Amino acid sequence: MHPTFVEIDLQAIRQNILNIRQKVQPAEVMAVVKADAYGHGAVPVARAALEAGATRLAVAHVTEGAVLRQAGITAPIQLLGGFFPQQLEAIQQYQLECTLCNLENLAPLQAFAQKNNTNLPVHVKFDTGMHRVGFAWQQADAVFAELSKSTGLQFIGLMTHLASSDACDKAYANEQLARFHSVVSKAKQAGLHIPYIHAANSGAIMDLPEAHFNLVRAGIAMYGYYPSTETSESVPLQPALTWRSRLLQVKNIQAGDAVSYNGIWRADRETCIGTVAVGYADGYNRQLSNRIHAVVNGRRVPVVGRVCMDMILLDLGPDAQEKAGDVVTLLGSDGTASVPMHQFCQALDTIPYEVTCMISKRVERKYVG
């Protein structure tokens, strides 16, 4: 067993979903569990979210949807990341709802549906300003004219994605929403009845109630983090993940001694160095060298020297009482001391999404709650 592990509090997931539901009601909540639930574990997180009242799930790739189906999960699952025609057999096999982003994929969809005598559930995505995937919002009339002639497809969702809902300045998000409202109106004018209208990601859940429509997509908020420092905290959230490891060894070093590769840190006094069983192979980024703290026995101590592939070093201080086997908290809380996510992100110049996703598969996931 690898000594590095993350604890996932499933009750925190449930409570976050309940709080999000209260914020957006009567809209439904789609729980986004792509990327193995942002590193938290897709199957247990999906189950917890559904138990708390989420009605739908979302993934990025067919294989992610397959994992959920093979685990016995029967809730609707949307494939957010588009699709290739060669994937349609698997999409049907695992009963996934695909996202149609361009007319090139319309003919293969119809042909597959007709060949298999089925109606394929489809969400239609419009690009209102993100400029990744989706139909151009300006072409809505032409797109809906084509879709209204299609056969074998069940249009169940109309969607867009907001590029800056987590920014303090909501001008661009509001511009996108205005464009999307025009798309929704044109769908109705074309005679298309599409049950679900969705645009809100976590930032919009917090701050843009006009984006909630009748379905929201809860991603990072479900895991207990706000999408940026610029969003409000209008929904109470509890981080679900705590990352821990253990001390491998504690040793004394003298003033002037250098530690780890290239000696980028030297002791300015006699001290105790604790070696921890975690490194960049576990997703503990090398850029954290000399930039972050960890918590041991309820006290914060600095990470010193280069982060190695499998180990990091802590300056425990000259009077350290720690010993091999003691638990080290890398991210999260231990008693009253903590390494909060915002400090982790600041040290890496990144966002919570990347931090949880970068924790590697060799780190054991333990579930509580």
mmCIF file of C-alpha atoms in Angstrom:
data_model
loop_
_atom_site.group_PDB
_atom_site.id
_atom_site.type_symbol
_atom_site.label_atom_id
_atom_site.label_comp_id
_atom_site.label_asym_id
_atom_site.label_seq_id
_atom_site.Cartn_x
_atom_site.Cartn_y
_atom_site.Cartn_z
ATOM 1 C CA MET A 1 0.000 0.000 0.000
ATOM 2 C CA HIS A 2 1.352 3.413 -0.990
ATOM 3 C CA PRO A 3 1.590 5.628 2.120
ATOM 4 C CA THR A 4 0.189 8.662 0.306
ATOM 5 C CA PHE A 5 -3.595 8.904 0.199
ATOM 6 C CA VAL A 6 -6.482 11.305 -0.191
ATOM 7 C CA GLU A 7 -9.565 11.222 1.982
ATOM 8 C CA ILE A 8 -12.786 12.020 0.137
ATOM 9 C CA ASP A 9 -15.664 13.090 2.360
ATOM 10 C CA LEU A 10 -18.772 11.972 0.486
ATOM 11 C CA GLN A 11 -21.011 13.732 2.986
ATOM 12 C CA ALA A 12 -19.336 16.992 1.931
ATOM 13 C CA ILE A 13 -20.238 16.158 -1.684
ATOM 14 C CA ARG A 14 -23.845 15.534 -0.664
ATOM 15 C CA GLN A 15 -24.069 18.728 1.364
ATOM 16 C CA ASN A 16 -22.557 20.801 -1.431
ATOM 17 C CA ILE A 17 -25.145 19.421 -3.853
ATOM 18 C CA LEU A 18 -27.937 20.150 -1.381
ATOM 19 C CA ASN A 19 -26.693 23.727 -0.966
ATOM 20 C CA ILE A 20 -26.426 24.192 -4.733
ATOM 21 C CA ARG A 21 -29.945 22.826 -5.205
ATOM 22 C CA GLN A 22 -31.268 25.289 -2.654
ATOM 23 C CA LYS A 23 -29.562 28.132 -4.518
ATOM 24 C CA VAL A 24 -30.839 27.248 -8.001
ATOM 25 C CA GLN A 25 -34.278 25.740 -7.322
ATOM 26 C CA PRO A 26 -36.454 24.911 -9.165
ATOM 27 C CA ALA A 27 -33.659 24.190 -11.680
ATOM 28 C CA GLU A 28 -32.198 20.685 -11.656
ATOM 29 C CA VAL A 29 -28.522 19.939 -11.007
ATOM 30 C CA MET A 30 -26.230 18.046 -13.365
ATOM 31 C CA ALA A 31 -23.193 16.726 -11.474
ATOM 32 C CA VAL A 32 -20.038 17.001 -13.584
ATOM 33 C CA VAL A 33 -17.881 13.936 -12.875
ATOM 34 C CA LYS A 34 -15.479 14.089 -15.817
ATOM 35 C CA ALA A 35 -11.753 13.485 -15.241
ATOM 36 C CA ASP A 36 -12.575 10.855 -12.624
ATOM 37 C CA ALA A 37 -14.669 13.433 -10.774
ATOM 38 C CA TYR A 38 -11.824 15.955 -10.856
ATOM 39 C CA GLY A 39 -9.579 13.352 -9.245
ATOM 40 C CA HIS A 40 -12.053 12.464 -6.482
ATOM 41 C CA GLY A 41 -13.295 9.178 -7.983
ATOM 42 C CA ALA A 42 -16.178 9.201 -10.448
ATOM 43 C CA VAL A 43 -18.274 6.287 -9.207
ATOM 44 C CA PRO A 44 -18.516 7.122 -5.485
ATOM 45 C CA VAL A 45 -18.893 10.844 -6.193
ATOM 46 C CA ALA A 46 -21.624 10.241 -8.780
ATOM 47 C CA ARG A 47 -23.526 8.054 -6.343
ATOM 48 C CA ALA A 48 -23.226 10.644 -3.569
ATOM 49 C CA ALA A 49 -24.375 13.462 -5.863
ATOM 50 C CA LEU A 50 -27.396 11.476 -7.027
ATOM 51 C CA GLU A 51 -28.274 10.583 -3.434
ATOM 52 C CA ALA A 52 -28.299 14.311 -2.652
ATOM 53 C CA GLY A 53 -30.706 15.074 -5.482
ATOM 54 C CA ALA A 54 -28.635 15.679 -8.587
ATOM 55 C CA THR A 55 -30.707 14.336 -11.472
ATOM 56 C CA ARG A 56 -28.116 14.016 -14.218
ATOM 57 C CA LEU A 57 -24.382 13.392 -14.695
ATOM 58 C CA ALA A 58 -21.833 14.710 -17.180
ATOM 59 C CA VAL A 59 -18.526 13.332 -18.457
ATOM 60 C CA ALA A 60 -16.063 14.368 -21.153
ATOM 61 C CA HIS A 61 -15.246 11.037 -22.815
ATOM 62 C CA VAL A 62 -17.111 7.867 -23.719
ATOM 63 C CA THR A 63 -14.803 5.771 -21.534
ATOM 64 C CA GLU A 64 -15.768 7.878 -18.519
ATOM 65 C CA GLY A 65 -19.438 7.205 -19.155
ATOM 66 C CA ALA A 66 -18.716 3.512 -19.594
ATOM 67 C CA VAL A 67 -17.116 3.341 -16.138
ATOM 68 C CA LEU A 68 -20.277 4.744 -14.568
ATOM 69 C CA ARG A 69 -22.574 2.367 -16.455
ATOM 70 C CA GLN A 70 -20.402 -0.635 -15.602
ATOM 71 C CA ALA A 71 -20.741 0.359 -11.945
ATOM 72 C CA GLY A 72 -24.523 0.101 -12.262
ATOM 73 C CA ILE A 73 -25.339 3.815 -12.395
ATOM 74 C CA THR A 74 -28.514 4.363 -14.424
ATOM 75 C CA ALA A 75 -28.971 8.157 -14.267
ATOM 76 C CA PRO A 76 -28.804 10.146 -17.536
ATOM 77 C CA ILE A 77 -25.192 10.870 -18.535
ATOM 78 C CA GLN A 78 -24.266 13.605 -20.988
ATOM 79 C CA LEU A 79 -21.091 13.385 -23.032
ATOM 80 C CA LEU A 80 -19.946 17.011 -22.816
ATOM 81 C CA GLY A 81 -16.894 16.831 -25.032
ATOM 82 C CA GLY A 82 -18.472 16.174 -28.400
ATOM 83 C CA PHE A 83 -17.987 12.873 -30.213
ATOM 84 C CA PHE A 84 -16.580 11.163 -33.274
ATOM 85 C CA PRO A 85 -18.892 9.112 -35.519
ATOM 86 C CA GLN A 86 -16.782 6.019 -34.805
ATOM 87 C CA GLN A 87 -17.868 6.262 -31.157
ATOM 88 C CA LEU A 88 -21.597 5.991 -31.801
ATOM 89 C CA GLU A 89 -21.752 2.238 -31.163
ATOM 90 C CA ALA A 90 -20.268 2.740 -27.696
ATOM 91 C CA ILE A 91 -22.428 5.809 -27.065
ATOM 92 C CA GLN A 92 -25.530 3.724 -27.721
ATOM 93 C CA GLN A 93 -24.191 0.729 -25.803
ATOM 94 C CA TYR A 94 -23.640 2.800 -22.670
ATOM 95 C CA GLN A 95 -26.771 4.916 -23.179
ATOM 96 C CA LEU A 96 -24.959 8.244 -23.229
ATOM 97 C CA GLU A 97 -26.443 11.541 -24.364
ATOM 98 C CA CYS A 98 -24.150 13.052 -26.966
ATOM 99 C CA THR A 99 -23.495 16.738 -27.615
ATOM 100 C CA LEU A 100 -23.957 17.934 -31.190
ATOM 101 C CA CYS A 101 -21.581 20.802 -31.956
ATOM 102 C CA ASN A 102 -21.507 20.951 -35.771
ATOM 103 C CA LEU A 103 -23.513 19.959 -38.834
ATOM 104 C CA GLU A 104 -20.785 17.566 -40.000
ATOM 105 C CA ASN A 105 -21.847 15.147 -37.266
ATOM 106 C CA LEU A 106 -25.568 15.442 -38.000
ATOM 107 C CA ALA A 107 -25.627 13.048 -40.967
ATOM 108 C CA PRO A 108 -23.665 10.278 -39.173
ATOM 109 C CA LEU A 109 -25.989 10.636 -36.182
ATOM 110 C CA GLN A 110 -29.106 10.273 -38.318
ATOM 111 C CA ALA A 111 -27.657 7.385 -40.310
ATOM 112 C CA PHE A 112 -26.736 5.518 -37.131
ATOM 113 C CA ALA A 113 -30.167 6.141 -35.596
ATOM 114 C CA GLN A 114 -31.965 4.913 -38.708
ATOM 115 C CA LYS A 115 -29.724 1.864 -39.061
ATOM 116 C CA ASN A 116 -30.388 0.869 -35.453
ATOM 117 C CA ASN A 117 -34.047 1.920 -35.445
ATOM 118 C CA THR A 118 -33.563 4.155 -32.417
ATOM 119 C CA ASN A 119 -33.918 7.738 -31.252
ATOM 120 C CA LEU A 120 -30.604 9.097 -29.991
ATOM 121 C CA PRO A 121 -30.757 11.650 -27.154
ATOM 122 C CA VAL A 122 -28.838 14.772 -28.151
ATOM 123 C CA HIS A 123 -27.858 18.080 -26.560
ATOM 124 C CA VAL A 124 -27.262 20.896 -29.058
ATOM 125 C CA LYS A 125 -24.393 23.193 -28.129
ATOM 126 C CA PHE A 126 -24.009 26.781 -29.302
ATOM 127 C CA ASP A 127 -20.820 28.804 -29.133
ATOM 128 C CA THR A 128 -21.764 32.201 -27.727
ATOM 129 C CA GLY A 129 -18.231 33.437 -27.161
ATOM 130 C CA MET A 130 -16.006 30.688 -25.740
ATOM 131 C CA HIS A 131 -14.864 29.761 -29.270
ATOM 132 C CA ARG A 132 -14.053 26.124 -28.508
ATOM 133 C CA VAL A 133 -16.844 23.922 -29.847
ATOM 134 C CA GLY A 134 -20.455 24.500 -30.783
ATOM 135 C CA PHE A 135 -22.592 26.008 -33.513
ATOM 136 C CA ALA A 136 -22.046 29.731 -34.045
ATOM 137 C CA TRP A 137 -24.872 31.553 -32.304
ATOM 138 C CA GLN A 138 -25.269 33.833 -35.334
ATOM 139 C CA GLN A 139 -26.250 30.789 -37.428
ATOM 140 C CA ALA A 140 -29.050 29.623 -35.138
ATOM 141 C CA ASP A 141 -31.795 30.046 -37.749
ATOM 142 C CA ALA A 142 -29.971 27.907 -40.305
ATOM 143 C CA VAL A 143 -28.998 25.309 -37.709
ATOM 144 C CA PHE A 144 -32.537 24.902 -36.420
ATOM 145 C CA ALA A 145 -33.864 24.692 -39.973
ATOM 146 C CA GLU A 146 -31.609 21.672 -40.498
ATOM 147 C CA LEU A 147 -32.365 20.122 -37.125
ATOM 148 C CA SER A 148 -36.123 20.446 -37.600
ATOM 149 C CA LYS A 149 -35.834 18.211 -40.682
ATOM 150 C CA SER A 150 -33.760 15.554 -38.927
ATOM 151 C CA THR A 151 -35.015 12.106 -37.985
ATOM 152 C CA GLY A 152 -33.962 9.580 -35.378
ATOM 153 C CA LEU A 153 -32.821 12.225 -32.910
ATOM 154 C CA GLN A 154 -34.383 13.309 -29.637
ATOM 155 C CA PHE A 155 -33.252 16.836 -28.810
ATOM 156 C CA ILE A 156 -33.273 16.966 -25.032
ATOM 157 C CA GLY A 157 -30.844 19.793 -24.294
ATOM 158 C CA LEU A 158 -29.864 23.204 -25.632
ATOM 159 C CA MET A 159 -26.674 24.546 -24.100
ATOM 160 C CA THR A 160 -23.778 26.966 -24.122
ATOM 161 C CA HIS A 161 -20.690 27.498 -21.967
ATOM 162 C CA LEU A 162 -19.791 30.767 -20.266
ATOM 163 C CA ALA A 163 -16.163 31.839 -20.557
ATOM 164 C CA SER A 164 -15.946 34.294 -17.662
ATOM 165 C CA SER A 165 -18.792 33.694 -15.241
ATOM 166 C CA ASP A 166 -16.191 33.491 -12.463
ATOM 167 C CA ALA A 167 -14.856 36.999 -13.147
ATOM 168 C CA CYS A 168 -15.802 40.042 -11.116
ATOM 169 C CA ASP A 169 -16.730 41.855 -14.312
ATOM 170 C CA LYS A 170 -19.793 40.052 -15.642
ATOM 171 C CA ALA A 171 -20.085 42.097 -18.852
ATOM 172 C CA TYR A 172 -18.895 39.328 -21.179
ATOM 173 C CA ALA A 173 -20.907 36.655 -19.383
ATOM 174 C CA ASN A 174 -24.006 38.813 -19.747
ATOM 175 C CA GLU A 175 -23.227 39.331 -23.430
ATOM 176 C CA GLN A 176 -23.011 35.578 -23.905
ATOM 177 C CA LEU A 177 -26.277 35.111 -22.051
ATOM 178 C CA ALA A 178 -28.022 37.635 -24.282
ATOM 179 C CA ARG A 179 -26.794 35.717 -27.318
ATOM 180 C CA PHE A 180 -27.970 32.443 -25.809
ATOM 181 C CA HIS A 181 -31.402 33.872 -25.058
ATOM 182 C CA SER A 182 -31.727 34.708 -28.744
ATOM 183 C CA VAL A 183 -30.754 31.124 -29.610
ATOM 184 C CA VAL A 184 -33.396 29.751 -27.230
ATOM 185 C CA SER A 185 -36.029 32.007 -28.785
ATOM 186 C CA LYS A 186 -35.120 30.874 -32.288
ATOM 187 C CA ALA A 187 -35.373 27.230 -31.277
ATOM 188 C CA LYS A 188 -38.934 27.850 -30.133
ATOM 189 C CA GLN A 189 -39.721 29.746 -33.326
ATOM 190 C CA ALA A 190 -38.466 26.750 -35.321
ATOM 191 C CA GLY A 191 -40.943 24.527 -33.497
ATOM 192 C CA LEU A 192 -38.315 22.593 -31.544
ATOM 193 C CA HIS A 193 -39.385 21.601 -28.051
ATOM 194 C CA ILE A 194 -36.164 21.037 -26.098
ATOM 195 C CA PRO A 195 -36.769 20.083 -22.444
ATOM 196 C CA TYR A 196 -33.469 21.180 -20.900
ATOM 197 C CA ILE A 197 -31.860 24.590 -21.327
ATOM 198 C CA HIS A 198 -28.474 24.886 -19.615
ATOM 199 C CA ALA A 199 -25.673 27.421 -19.463
ATOM 200 C CA ALA A 200 -24.625 27.777 -15.816
ATOM 201 C CA ASN A 201 -21.305 26.427 -14.621
ATOM 202 C CA SER A 202 -20.127 26.898 -11.020
ATOM 203 C CA GLY A 203 -19.396 30.608 -11.427
ATOM 204 C CA ALA A 204 -22.852 31.233 -12.850
ATOM 205 C CA ILE A 205 -24.444 29.119 -10.130
ATOM 206 C CA MET A 206 -22.960 31.555 -7.615
ATOM 207 C CA ASP A 207 -23.519 34.885 -9.311
ATOM 208 C CA LEU A 208 -25.757 34.689 -12.389
ATOM 209 C CA PRO A 209 -29.252 33.479 -11.483
ATOM 210 C CA GLU A 210 -30.464 34.517 -14.931
ATOM 211 C CA ALA A 211 -28.223 31.733 -16.313
ATOM 212 C CA HIS A 212 -29.824 28.964 -14.262
ATOM 213 C CA PHE A 213 -32.700 28.201 -16.685
ATOM 214 C CA ASN A 214 -33.978 24.734 -15.714
ATOM 215 C CA LEU A 215 -30.651 22.895 -15.380
ATOM 216 C CA VAL A 216 -27.221 23.874 -14.028
ATOM 217 C CA ARG A 217 -23.891 22.078 -14.345
ATOM 218 C CA ALA A 218 -22.132 21.762 -10.985
ATOM 219 C CA GLY A 219 -18.440 21.036 -11.368
ATOM 220 C CA ILE A 220 -15.825 22.491 -9.026
ATOM 221 C CA ALA A 221 -18.477 23.763 -6.603
ATOM 222 C CA MET A 222 -19.654 20.208 -5.955
ATOM 223 C CA TYR A 223 -16.155 19.368 -4.735
ATOM 224 C CA GLY A 224 -16.175 22.274 -2.301
ATOM 225 C CA TYR A 225 -14.236 25.007 -4.077
ATOM 226 C CA TYR A 226 -15.206 28.338 -5.584
ATOM 227 C CA PRO A 227 -14.146 28.687 -9.230
ATOM 228 C CA SER A 228 -12.091 31.817 -8.584
ATOM 229 C CA THR A 229 -11.322 34.398 -5.938
ATOM 230 C CA GLU A 230 -13.626 36.807 -7.792
ATOM 231 C CA THR A 231 -16.859 34.869 -7.355
ATOM 232 C CA SER A 232 -19.129 35.415 -4.404
ATOM 233 C CA GLU A 233 -19.506 32.715 -1.791
ATOM 234 C CA SER A 234 -23.280 32.749 -2.084
ATOM 235 C CA VAL A 235 -23.415 28.962 -1.724
ATOM 236 C CA PRO A 236 -21.752 27.491 1.395
ATOM 237 C CA LEU A 237 -19.216 24.877 0.286
ATOM 238 C CA GLN A 238 -17.109 22.322 2.116
ATOM 239 C CA PRO A 239 -13.965 20.892 0.467
ATOM 240 C CA ALA A 240 -14.348 17.145 0.096
ATOM 241 C CA LEU A 241 -10.678 16.271 -0.386
ATOM 242 C CA THR A 242 -7.811 16.080 2.096
ATOM 243 C CA TRP A 243 -4.385 14.901 0.903
ATOM 244 C CA ARG A 244 -2.128 13.146 3.386
ATOM 245 C CA SER A 245 1.072 11.118 3.549
ATOM 246 C CA ARG A 246 3.496 9.887 6.225
ATOM 247 C CA LEU A 247 6.993 10.627 7.434
ATOM 248 C CA LEU A 248 9.526 8.078 6.220
ATOM 249 C CA GLN A 249 12.432 9.319 8.317
ATOM 250 C CA VAL A 250 13.479 12.164 10.625
ATOM 251 C CA LYS A 251 17.131 13.190 10.831
ATOM 252 C CA ASN A 252 19.245 15.999 12.285
ATOM 253 C CA ILE A 253 21.271 18.288 10.040
ATOM 254 C CA GLN A 254 23.701 21.084 10.821
ATOM 255 C CA ALA A 255 23.628 24.779 9.975
ATOM 256 C CA GLY A 256 24.811 25.197 6.392
ATOM 257 C CA ASP A 257 23.767 21.724 5.257
ATOM 258 C CA ALA A 258 21.941 21.633 1.907
ATOM 259 C CA VAL A 259 19.018 19.310 1.241
ATOM 260 C CA SER A 260 17.656 17.570 -1.849
ATOM 261 C CA TYR A 261 18.724 18.086 -5.465
ATOM 262 C CA ASN A 262 21.008 21.014 -6.315
ATOM 263 C CA GLY A 263 20.994 22.306 -2.745
ATOM 264 C CA ILE A 264 18.496 25.116 -3.322
ATOM 265 C CA TRP A 265 17.800 25.255 0.423
ATOM 266 C CA ARG A 266 20.371 25.327 3.223
ATOM 267 C CA ALA A 267 19.684 25.159 6.931
ATOM 268 C CA ASP A 268 20.370 28.414 8.783
ATOM 269 C CA ARG A 269 20.561 26.521 12.086
ATOM 270 C CA GLU A 270 20.729 22.999 13.372
ATOM 271 C CA THR A 271 17.352 21.439 12.649
ATOM 272 C CA CYS A 272 15.419 18.241 12.028
ATOM 273 C CA ILE A 273 14.478 17.269 8.484
ATOM 274 C CA GLY A 274 11.469 15.051 7.899
ATOM 275 C CA THR A 275 11.290 13.031 4.695
ATOM 276 C CA VAL A 276 7.724 12.496 3.447
ATOM 277 C CA ALA A 277 6.575 9.731 1.110
ATOM 278 C CA VAL A 278 5.144 11.914 -1.652
ATOM 279 C CA GLY A 279 6.572 13.495 -4.792
ATOM 280 C CA TYR A 280 5.828 14.722 -8.262
ATOM 281 C CA ALA A 281 4.979 11.182 -9.394
ATOM 282 C CA ASP A 282 2.020 11.500 -7.024
ATOM 283 C CA GLY A 283 1.066 14.869 -8.493
ATOM 284 C CA TYR A 284 2.844 16.930 -5.832
ATOM 285 C CA ASN A 285 4.187 19.452 -8.295
ATOM 286 C CA ARG A 286 7.911 20.209 -8.435
ATOM 287 C CA GLN A 287 7.054 23.920 -8.508
ATOM 288 C CA LEU A 288 6.048 23.606 -4.844
ATOM 289 C CA SER A 289 9.734 23.398 -3.882
ATOM 290 C CA ASN A 290 10.396 25.990 -1.127
ATOM 291 C CA ARG A 291 6.933 27.518 -1.723
ATOM 292 C CA ILE A 292 4.443 25.751 0.517
ATOM 293 C CA HIS A 293 3.855 24.306 3.977
ATOM 294 C CA ALA A 294 2.576 20.984 5.239
ATOM 295 C CA VAL A 295 0.960 20.140 8.573
ATOM 296 C CA VAL A 296 2.420 17.620 11.018
ATOM 297 C CA ASN A 297 0.860 16.948 14.404
ATOM 298 C CA GLY A 298 -1.245 20.072 14.153
ATOM 299 C CA ARG A 299 1.534 22.510 13.205
ATOM 300 C CA ARG A 300 2.537 24.050 9.886
ATOM 301 C CA VAL A 301 6.096 23.418 8.725
ATOM 302 C CA PRO A 302 7.788 24.483 5.471
ATOM 303 C CA VAL A 303 8.529 22.226 2.521
ATOM 304 C CA VAL A 304 12.250 22.740 1.834
ATOM 305 C CA GLY A 305 14.484 21.829 -1.093
ATOM 306 C CA ARG A 306 13.489 20.311 -4.396
ATOM 307 C CA VAL A 307 10.400 18.159 -4.601
ATOM 308 C CA CYS A 308 11.639 14.737 -5.765
ATOM 309 C CA MET A 309 9.778 12.068 -7.709
ATOM 310 C CA ASP A 310 8.755 10.158 -4.588
ATOM 311 C CA MET A 311 9.742 12.330 -1.613
ATOM 312 C CA ILE A 312 9.639 15.820 -0.171
ATOM 313 C CA LEU A 313 11.510 17.278 2.796
ATOM 314 C CA LEU A 314 10.129 19.286 5.710
ATOM 315 C CA ASP A 315 11.988 21.578 8.106
ATOM 316 C CA LEU A 316 10.577 20.296 11.384
ATOM 317 C CA GLY A 317 12.674 22.628 13.533
ATOM 318 C CA PRO A 318 15.421 21.907 16.081
ATOM 319 C CA ASP A 319 13.083 20.639 18.796
ATOM 320 C CA ALA A 320 10.972 18.352 16.635
ATOM 321 C CA GLN A 321 9.298 15.403 18.327
ATOM 322 C CA GLU A 322 7.997 13.834 15.108
ATOM 323 C CA LYS A 323 8.904 10.282 14.164
ATOM 324 C CA ALA A 324 8.648 7.972 11.170
ATOM 325 C CA GLY A 325 5.048 7.007 10.467
ATOM 326 C CA ASP A 326 3.503 10.277 11.620
ATOM 327 C CA VAL A 327 0.759 11.557 9.318
ATOM 328 C CA VAL A 328 1.524 14.637 7.207
ATOM 329 C CA THR A 329 -1.305 16.746 5.771
ATOM 330 C CA LEU A 330 -0.366 18.139 2.367
ATOM 331 C CA LEU A 331 -3.678 19.783 1.457
ATOM 332 C CA GLY A 332 -6.538 20.383 3.841
ATOM 333 C CA SER A 333 -6.811 20.519 7.620
ATOM 334 C CA ASP A 334 -5.346 18.711 10.609
ATOM 335 C CA GLY A 335 -6.913 20.044 13.775
ATOM 336 C CA THR A 336 -6.682 23.832 13.763
ATOM 337 C CA ALA A 337 -3.807 23.950 11.267
ATOM 338 C CA SER A 338 -4.307 23.692 7.526
ATOM 339 C CA VAL A 339 -2.880 24.049 4.047
ATOM 340 C CA PRO A 340 -5.869 25.649 2.307
ATOM 341 C CA MET A 341 -6.494 25.252 -1.390
ATOM 342 C CA HIS A 342 -5.962 28.948 -2.126
ATOM 343 C CA GLN A 343 -2.379 28.740 -0.806
ATOM 344 C CA PHE A 344 -1.726 25.648 -2.924
ATOM 345 C CA CYS A 345 -3.073 27.452 -5.985
ATOM 346 C CA GLN A 346 -1.084 30.592 -5.235
ATOM 347 C CA ALA A 347 2.141 28.595 -4.960
ATOM 348 C CA LEU A 348 1.491 26.978 -8.350
ATOM 349 C CA ASP A 349 -0.203 29.935 -10.072
ATOM 350 C CA THR A 350 -3.134 27.695 -10.920
ATOM 351 C CA ILE A 351 -6.739 26.882 -10.028
ATOM 352 C CA PRO A 352 -8.385 24.255 -7.788
ATOM 353 C CA TYR A 353 -9.481 22.237 -10.841
ATOM 354 C CA GLU A 354 -5.886 21.508 -11.831
ATOM 355 C CA VAL A 355 -4.731 20.784 -8.286
ATOM 356 C CA THR A 356 -7.237 17.986 -7.684
ATOM 357 C CA CYS A 357 -6.918 16.603 -11.213
ATOM 358 C CA MET A 358 -3.133 16.343 -10.985
ATOM 359 C CA ILE A 359 -3.174 13.972 -7.983
ATOM 360 C CA SER A 360 -2.025 10.772 -9.657
ATOM 361 C CA LYS A 361 -3.636 7.354 -9.755
ATOM 362 C CA ARG A 362 -1.037 5.788 -7.489
ATOM 363 C CA VAL A 363 -2.370 7.918 -4.623
ATOM 364 C CA GLU A 364 -4.954 5.804 -2.808
ATOM 365 C CA ARG A 365 -8.466 7.245 -2.494
ATOM 366 C CA LYS A 366 -10.156 6.592 0.839
ATOM 367 C CA TYR A 367 -13.847 7.388 1.258
ATOM 368 C CA VAL A 368 -15.627 8.530 4.384
ATOM 369 C CA GLY A 369 -19.197 9.659 4.944
#
